[in-house]
Each structure stands twice: as structure tokens, then as C-alpha cells.
Amino acid sequence: MGLKLPDGIRTPAYVLDVARLRVNLAAAARIKAETGCRILLATKAFAMPAAFPLMREVLDGTTASGEFEARLGREDFGKEVHVYAPAYTEEEVRRLLGFAGHIYFNSPAQIRRYLPLVRSKPGVKIGIRINPGFSMATLGGSLYDPCAPFSRFGATRDTLDEAPWDEIEVLHAHALCEATHEGSVGLIEHVGREFAGYVRRVKAVNFGGGHFINKAGYDVDGLIAAIKRFQAAFGAAVILEPGAGLVVDAGYLVASVLDIHRNDKDIAILDASASCHMPDVLEVPYTPPVLGAAAPGVHAHNYILGGKTCMTGDVIGEYSFPQPLRVGDQVVFGDLMQYSFVKNNTFNGAPLPDLAVLDEDGSYRVVRRFGYEDFRGRLG
Ligand SMILES: *Cc1c(COP(=O)(O)O)cnc(C)c1O
């Protein structure tokens, strides 16, 4: 396990492991150093301002999924702010001009609609998101494949000639999700092969996120080589904007056992919830690792782990433990930084977990604690 948390911490709590984050950032630093590419944090996946000073040392900025994240990037991260959304209102674009240096549009029509407005702010760069028709997302099937049939993401090839290419600086192709290097390299080569004429018209190509650069088995050198080949062929700058790949395995959700219920099987009821605190467990779906536990049947004591909401499906999974679980025991879910607290909700009035940081010297710091007012405040 190797994880040392101080005794008596309040649960539930998301805990960022700074030492692990630093290791992840080193991979990003190496990719940047060897290729000269820029790497942005996708704040959609992970937005913890307490971690931004460390991330800012390595990364070139942030990429946002809309106005509020763009503002967060501007105010809390600094450096470059990029933004993409499938559509914008005029008011959003007007405000985004104050936050973002790069605005990516989903279609030639969106660019045409907002071109005069964007041009009113000198220096703001325009990007176009294309649908590269490259399906290699490894997670969740079509739910997480930006190039799935009828996807609303990116201009399809047949519309690309309608775009005002003289106004466009960046071609954007986000098509991956938790991809190995095969996905990353495949996408880069695919865009170079299939969209060469358009790549030659822009200054930079943004290959989106989904590059799982810190997952065991990902061949970072393979990615580096592919970026270099692409740059040599086209002379275009390369941008990557991973979210999950920067924080994978860099934090936990710590929960406590509130009760052991029995219904043919032993069911441990936790103060953390799949529905409220790990929605991807139900959406993807997937079963997060629990430190010290294994799949059912491996160890002697099997438990279903469930939340304390009144939603029947609020079940995280079934695990086996070497010792029986008792009321008050801690259960630590691993790999729970990306797409976790950013998706929290207060369904059932479930309290939001603490946001905490485990520093490299072993010290534990709660950066935000929530209460009744966070629940009440969203109800009007
Ligand atoms: C979600 C998203 C990302 C980040 O994806 P990860 O899978 O977290 O790396 C980057 N760019 C765009 C456009 C996205 O929608």
C-alpha cells in the first residue's frame, strides 16, 4: 500500500498525493523538453487550485470546457487559457474574450457567426475542432468516443472547406479517452495522413486529451517520436491537453465504514457514495481499486461496498479483504482524482467530502471543508 495518512482524519475526503502528482508531471515535462510541444491541463478532469502552483511549473496553461472553467484558468492557474465548447452564445464569447487566448469552435458556422466579435479583441486565436473520424477511445464504448456515430463534436470532413482557414490558427482533434500510446500515435498519424491539406494551413495542431501518459504500459517515447515526426513533416506546433493522464493514480477517496449490513452477503455501508462522489463508477461503469483489498474471493472476507444514499444502485463494487471490516474502519479508494470531485453532487443531501492534500513531507492539509450551506445554496 505504502500510503500513510494521519490518524483521525475526517472522512469522506479526497486526498491529492503530491508526491505522485510530481512523478506524473515529470512525464509531461519530459515530453515537453524532448519535443517542444505545449501541454495544457484539462480542468474538466481535475480542477484543484491548491495543486496549480506545482502544475504551473511544468504545464503551459489550462484548457476549459466553457466560460467558468476558462475564468478559473485565468484567475487561478495563469499562463495560457484555451477553451472549447460544442456551441457558444454571443454573451459567452464576449465574456470569454476576457479570459481565453484561444477559442476553439465546433463548426465553420460557429466561426463565421463569431468572427467579427473575436476580431474585436486583438490577439485572441481561433481554433477549429474537427471530427477526425478516428475511434480508439478505450473507455466506456461510444459514451466516451468523441468520434462515435452522430457525435456532436467537431466539424466533419465534408464541412471543412466552408471554414475561413485564413482566420484559423489551430486545428483541434480530440478523439481519445484513456488511450495507450497506440491511440496517441495513431491519432497523430491519422491527422497527418488524412488532413494534411488543412494541417498545412494552420500554425498549430492540438491533439486533445485522452493521452494516458502516466498509465503503466504507456510508451511515452513512442508519443515523443510521433510528435517529432509530425512536427518535422508539417512544421506545425503541437499542443496536448490531457486531464486524466496528468493525475492518474495521484490521489484517493478515503471513506469510513458506518455499518455492516447483511443480506445474503456482507454489505459495508460507507460515508462515501458512488452516486454523489464517484459518478463515473456508475456511468462508465468501472470498479475503482481499494488499497489492501482485491477482487471477491481473493482474500477471506468479501464485502459489497455501498453508499448511504437511498439510491439502490449506489454500489461501488464487491471486494475481498484479508481482515473482516469493522465499523469505523477506513476504506481507501485509489486513483480517484480525475473526474471525481469535479463531478460531485449533493443528491440526498449527502455531505461533500473534504478536499485535502497529502504533501511530500507526509503532512495532511484540508483545503476545503463543506457544510450544510453548500447543499442549501444550490436549492435557490
Ligand atoms: C475531456 C477533454 C480533454 C481531457 O481528456 P482526458 O481524457 O481527461 O485527458 C481534453 N480536451 C477536450 C476537448 C476534452 O473534451
XYZ file of N, CA and C and ligand atoms in Angstrom, residues 40-46 63-65 84-85 129 139 146 153 172-179 206-212 240-246 338-339, ligand 1:
135
model
N -1.311 21.418 -21.855
C -2.287 22.138 -21.037
C -3.008 21.146 -20.135
N -3.442 21.606 -18.969
C -4.288 20.782 -18.099
C -5.745 20.978 -18.501
N -6.445 19.879 -18.768
C -7.889 19.958 -19.000
C -8.572 20.036 -17.636
N -9.045 21.212 -17.275
C -9.612 21.398 -15.931
C -10.946 20.670 -15.766
N -11.535 20.259 -16.880
C -12.733 19.419 -16.801
C -12.478 18.163 -15.956
N -11.278 17.603 -16.080
C -10.953 16.354 -15.386
C -10.506 16.585 -13.950
N -9.819 17.686 -13.726
C -9.195 17.901 -12.422
C -9.006 19.405 -12.242
N -6.945 24.168 -20.328
C -7.971 24.175 -21.359
C -9.310 23.957 -20.681
N -10.286 24.730 -21.114
C -11.579 24.800 -20.435
C -12.666 24.246 -21.325
N -13.743 23.800 -20.660
C -14.902 23.308 -21.388
C -16.001 24.359 -21.447
N -12.873 25.260 -25.401
C -13.691 24.644 -26.461
C -15.067 24.347 -25.877
N -16.098 24.575 -26.636
C -17.444 24.088 -26.290
C -18.159 23.785 -27.597
N -12.348 22.765 -34.096
C -12.316 21.350 -33.731
C -12.857 20.550 -34.900
N -12.367 3.521 -23.343
C -13.195 3.518 -22.150
C -14.658 3.710 -22.520
N -15.455 10.472 -28.822
C -15.881 11.705 -29.499
C -16.180 11.497 -30.984
N -19.393 16.414 -31.686
C -18.101 17.070 -31.513
C -17.310 17.185 -32.805
N -7.855 21.421 -34.106
C -8.026 20.701 -32.848
C -8.667 19.348 -33.139
N -8.025 18.276 -32.642
C -8.556 16.929 -32.874
C -8.501 16.148 -31.568
N -9.584 16.212 -30.818
C -9.673 15.434 -29.572
C -10.507 14.196 -29.865
N -9.890 13.016 -29.753
C -10.609 11.793 -30.126
C -10.360 10.646 -29.159
N -9.545 10.880 -28.131
C -9.110 9.753 -27.297
C -9.718 9.815 -25.909
N -9.687 8.676 -25.240
C -10.102 8.603 -23.831
C -9.323 7.460 -23.192
N -8.511 7.798 -22.210
C -7.681 6.784 -21.550
C -6.931 5.938 -22.575
N -6.356 6.585 -23.562
C -5.706 5.848 -24.644
C -4.275 5.477 -24.291
N -3.698 20.838 -32.110
C -3.970 20.407 -30.740
C -4.571 19.005 -30.814
N -3.835 18.038 -30.286
C -4.295 16.644 -30.333
C -5.124 16.261 -29.112
N -5.701 17.246 -28.449
C -6.698 16.994 -27.415
C -6.165 16.258 -26.204
N -7.086 15.612 -25.511
C -6.743 14.860 -24.310
C -6.882 13.371 -24.555
N -7.009 12.643 -23.441
C -7.155 11.197 -23.545
C -5.844 10.455 -23.686
N -4.723 11.195 -23.688
C -3.401 10.554 -23.734
C -3.077 10.122 -22.305
N -3.084 8.841 -22.060
C -2.962 8.342 -20.686
C -1.492 8.156 -20.345
N -0.890 19.398 -26.575
C -1.665 18.304 -25.974
C -2.428 18.889 -24.786
N -3.603 18.337 -24.501
C -4.363 18.858 -23.362
C -4.977 17.722 -22.549
N -4.122 16.906 -21.929
C -4.631 15.805 -21.120
C -5.235 16.304 -19.811
N -6.168 15.547 -19.294
C -6.675 15.778 -17.941
C -6.299 14.578 -17.099
N -7.005 13.477 -17.333
C -6.794 12.260 -16.556
C -5.332 11.819 -16.568
N -4.673 11.913 -17.704
C -3.295 11.431 -17.829
C -2.319 12.155 -16.923
N -2.699 13.343 -16.443
C -1.808 14.096 -15.558
C -2.005 13.742 -14.086
N -9.103 12.126 -11.125
C -9.758 12.604 -12.353
C -11.243 12.275 -12.349
N -12.017 13.233 -12.776
C -13.468 13.072 -12.918
C -14.126 12.599 -11.624
C -12.229 15.814 -21.879
C -11.353 16.583 -22.783
C -9.972 16.630 -22.552
C -9.295 15.849 -21.448
O -9.499 14.493 -21.615
P -8.783 13.414 -20.647
O -9.386 12.136 -21.081
O -9.145 13.770 -19.241
O -7.343 13.500 -20.897
C -9.209 17.389 -23.404
N -9.771 18.075 -24.430
C -11.100 18.055 -24.680
C -11.656 18.824 -25.822
C -11.931 17.310 -23.870
O -13.243 17.269 -24.120
